[in-house]
PDB file of C-alpha atoms in Angstrom:
ATOM      1  CA  UNK A  28       0.000   0.000   0.000  1.00  0.00           C
ATOM      2  CA  UNK A  29       1.249   3.470  -0.912  1.00  0.00           C
ATOM      3  CA  UNK A  30      -0.406   6.772  -0.062  1.00  0.00           C
ATOM      4  CA  UNK A  31       0.673   9.866  -1.987  1.00  0.00           C
ATOM      5  CA  UNK A  32      -0.248  13.464  -1.242  1.00  0.00           C
ATOM      6  CA  UNK A  33       1.180  16.642  -2.650  1.00  0.00           C
ATOM      7  CA  UNK A  34       1.333  20.326  -1.859  1.00  0.00           C
ATOM      8  CA  UNK A  35       3.202  23.275  -3.297  1.00  0.00           C
ATOM      9  CA  UNK A  36       5.650  25.107  -1.008  1.00  0.00           C
ATOM     10  CA  UNK A  37       7.473  28.140  -2.419  1.00  0.00           C
ATOM     11  CA  UNK A  38       6.973  26.911  -5.978  1.00  0.00           C
ATOM     12  CA  UNK A  39       8.199  23.394  -5.194  1.00  0.00           C
ATOM     13  CA  UNK A  40       5.917  20.343  -5.350  1.00  0.00           C
ATOM     14  CA  UNK A  41       6.336  18.430  -2.078  1.00  0.00           C
ATOM     15  CA  UNK A  42       5.129  14.852  -2.459  1.00  0.00           C
ATOM     16  CA  UNK A  43       4.602  12.867   0.739  1.00  0.00           C
ATOM     17  CA  UNK A  44       4.992   9.103   0.406  1.00  0.00           C
ATOM     18  CA  UNK A  45       3.531   6.788   3.040  1.00  0.00           C
ATOM     19  CA  UNK A  46       3.855   3.002   2.993  1.00  0.00           C
ATOM     20  CA  UNK A  47       5.851   0.922   0.511  1.00  0.00           C
ATOM     21  CA  UNK A  48       7.266   1.876  -2.882  1.00  0.00           C
ATOM     22  CA  UNK A  49       7.854  -1.435  -4.629  1.00  0.00           C
ATOM     23  CA  UNK A  50       6.983  -3.401  -7.746  1.00  0.00           C
ATOM     24  CA  UNK A  51       3.310  -3.424  -6.865  1.00  0.00           C
ATOM     25  CA  UNK A  52       2.908   0.218  -5.797  1.00  0.00           C
ATOM     26  CA  UNK A  53       5.297   1.845  -8.279  1.00  0.00           C
ATOM     27  CA  UNK A  54       2.433   1.999 -10.816  1.00  0.00           C
ATOM     28  CA  UNK A  55       0.421   4.053  -8.315  1.00  0.00           C
ATOM     29  CA  UNK A  56       3.430   6.355  -7.874  1.00  0.00           C
ATOM     30  CA  UNK A  57       4.004   6.697 -11.636  1.00  0.00           C
ATOM     31  CA  UNK A  58       0.307   7.374 -12.274  1.00  0.00           C
ATOM     32  CA  UNK A  59       0.209  10.060  -9.572  1.00  0.00           C
ATOM     33  CA  UNK A  60       3.386  11.719 -10.856  1.00  0.00           C
ATOM     34  CA  UNK A  61       1.806  11.812 -14.356  1.00  0.00           C
ATOM     35  CA  UNK A  62      -1.240  13.773 -13.132  1.00  0.00           C
ATOM     36  CA  UNK A  63      -1.210  17.392 -14.389  1.00  0.00           C
ATOM     37  CA  UNK A  64      -0.531  19.050 -11.011  1.00  0.00           C
ATOM     38  CA  UNK A  65       2.473  16.806 -10.451  1.00  0.00           C
ATOM     39  CA  UNK A  66       3.707  16.462 -14.038  1.00  0.00           C
ATOM     40  CA  UNK A  67       3.844  20.230 -14.523  1.00  0.00           C
ATOM     41  CA  UNK A  68       6.232  20.605 -11.572  1.00  0.00           C
ATOM     42  CA  UNK A  69       9.921  20.654 -12.429  1.00  0.00           C
ATOM     43  CA  UNK A  70      11.045  21.059  -8.809  1.00  0.00           C
ATOM     44  CA  UNK A  71       9.993  18.125  -6.649  1.00  0.00           C
ATOM     45  CA  UNK A  72      10.745  17.111  -3.070  1.00  0.00           C
ATOM     46  CA  UNK A  73       9.835  13.578  -2.070  1.00  0.00           C
ATOM     47  CA  UNK A  74       9.042  13.594   1.650  1.00  0.00           C
ATOM     48  CA  UNK A  75       9.889  10.046   2.697  1.00  0.00           C
ATOM     49  CA  UNK A  76       9.067  10.342   6.419  1.00  0.00           C
ATOM     50  CA  UNK A  77       6.258   7.806   6.035  1.00  0.00           C
ATOM     51  CA  UNK A  78       8.004   5.570   3.509  1.00  0.00           C
ATOM     52  CA  UNK A  79       9.003   2.386   5.319  1.00  0.00           C
ATOM     53  CA  UNK A  80      10.217   0.281   2.369  1.00  0.00           C
ATOM     54  CA  UNK A  81      11.610   0.810  -1.117  1.00  0.00           C
ATOM     55  CA  UNK A  82      12.562  -1.831  -3.677  1.00  0.00           C
ATOM     56  CA  UNK A  83      14.660  -1.603  -6.829  1.00  0.00           C
ATOM     57  CA  UNK A  84      11.452  -0.952  -8.782  1.00  0.00           C
ATOM     58  CA  UNK A  85      10.670   1.919  -6.407  1.00  0.00           C
ATOM     59  CA  UNK A  86      14.162   3.333  -6.955  1.00  0.00           C
ATOM     60  CA  UNK A  87      13.618   3.083 -10.698  1.00  0.00           C
ATOM     61  CA  UNK A  88      10.331   5.001 -10.405  1.00  0.00           C
ATOM     62  CA  UNK A  89      12.080   7.756  -8.442  1.00  0.00           C
ATOM     63  CA  UNK A  90      14.869   7.883 -11.013  1.00  0.00           C
ATOM     64  CA  UNK A  91      12.382   8.279 -13.875  1.00  0.00           C
ATOM     65  CA  UNK A  92      10.696  11.185 -12.059  1.00  0.00           C
ATOM     66  CA  UNK A  93      14.117  12.758 -11.402  1.00  0.00           C
ATOM     67  CA  UNK A  94      15.051  12.463 -15.082  1.00  0.00           C
ATOM     68  CA  UNK A  95      11.759  14.071 -16.099  1.00  0.00           C
ATOM     69  CA  UNK A  96      12.285  16.954 -13.668  1.00  0.00           C
ATOM     70  CA  UNK A  97      15.840  17.453 -14.936  1.00  0.00           C
ATOM     71  CA  UNK A  98      14.620  17.497 -18.549  1.00  0.00           C
ATOM     72  CA  UNK A  99      12.380  20.432 -17.511  1.00  0.00           C
ATOM     73  CA  UNK A 100      15.410  22.268 -16.022  1.00  0.00           C
ATOM     74  CA  UNK A 101      14.349  21.266 -12.535  1.00  0.00           C
ATOM     75  CA  UNK A 102      15.358  18.730  -9.922  1.00  0.00           C
ATOM     76  CA  UNK A 103      14.034  16.052  -7.613  1.00  0.00           C
ATOM     77  CA  UNK A 104      15.389  15.546  -4.126  1.00  0.00           C
ATOM     78  CA  UNK A 105      14.440  13.651  -0.960  1.00  0.00           C
ATOM     79  CA  UNK A 106      13.820  14.595   2.652  1.00  0.00           C
ATOM     80  CA  UNK A 107      13.026  12.998   6.006  1.00  0.00           C
ATOM     81  CA  UNK A 108      14.221   9.572   4.884  1.00  0.00           C
ATOM     82  CA  UNK A 109      13.700   6.799   7.445  1.00  0.00           C
ATOM     83  CA  UNK A 110      16.745   4.747   8.526  1.00  0.00           C
ATOM     84  CA  UNK A 111      15.572   1.645   6.626  1.00  0.00           C
ATOM     85  CA  UNK A 112      15.026   3.547   3.378  1.00  0.00           C
ATOM     86  CA  UNK A 113      18.190   5.597   3.893  1.00  0.00           C
ATOM     87  CA  UNK A 114      20.217   2.380   4.047  1.00  0.00           C
ATOM     88  CA  UNK A 115      18.910   1.442   0.588  1.00  0.00           C
ATOM     89  CA  UNK A 116      19.661   4.967  -0.664  1.00  0.00           C
ATOM     90  CA  UNK A 117      23.250   4.767   0.582  1.00  0.00           C
ATOM     91  CA  UNK A 118      23.918   1.261  -0.750  1.00  0.00           C
ATOM     92  CA  UNK A 119      22.406   2.043  -4.153  1.00  0.00           C
ATOM     93  CA  UNK A 120      24.018   5.461  -4.459  1.00  0.00           C
ATOM     94  CA  UNK A 121      20.637   7.120  -4.999  1.00  0.00           C
ATOM     95  CA  UNK A 122      21.020   9.252  -1.883  1.00  0.00           C
ATOM     96  CA  UNK A 123      24.171  10.868  -3.262  1.00  0.00           C
ATOM     97  CA  UNK A 124      22.661  11.211  -6.729  1.00  0.00           C
ATOM     98  CA  UNK A 125      19.330  12.755  -5.699  1.00  0.00           C
ATOM     99  CA  UNK A 126      20.293  14.404  -2.420  1.00  0.00           C
ATOM    100  CA  UNK A 127      18.825  13.658   0.979  1.00  0.00           C
ATOM    101  CA  UNK A 128      17.822  16.503   3.287  1.00  0.00           C
ATOM    102  CA  UNK A 129      16.795  16.496   6.930  1.00  0.00           C
ATOM    103  CA  UNK A 130      13.385  18.113   6.398  1.00  0.00           C
ATOM    104  CA  UNK A 131      11.062  19.718   3.854  1.00  0.00           C
ATOM    105  CA  UNK A 132      12.342  23.207   4.447  1.00  0.00           C
ATOM    106  CA  UNK A 133      15.965  22.222   3.786  1.00  0.00           C
ATOM    107  CA  UNK A 134      15.002  20.259   0.669  1.00  0.00           C
ATOM    108  CA  UNK A 135      12.854  23.066  -0.741  1.00  0.00           C
ATOM    109  CA  UNK A 136      15.648  25.566  -0.088  1.00  0.00           C
ATOM    110  CA  UNK A 137      18.178  23.267  -1.778  1.00  0.00           C
ATOM    111  CA  UNK A 138      16.309  23.124  -5.099  1.00  0.00           C
ATOM    112  CA  UNK A 139      14.708  26.575  -5.141  1.00  0.00           C
TER     113      UNK A 139
END
């Protein structure tokens, strides 16, 4: 199960993820990120405070969203990553590639 909500803070789309981002729920994530309010945003922060698991398919979904944001002269970054998810980010190198910030405010400031 994956719950996704979004809000705009200082021109940045902040997307809160709650639950699991894996092979089953990555379609939900991709569909949500393709909705007009989300797809039109080139600056995206993924708030991972409620994300308790991520698989390789979930990483791939994040990477695709990051590539799309970059193609629009924007960026995608992460914040409030739980220890379990952070371990995956470190091992995979995604944390260094996307950036991991302590909280929403720091992440929004980093890509504004």
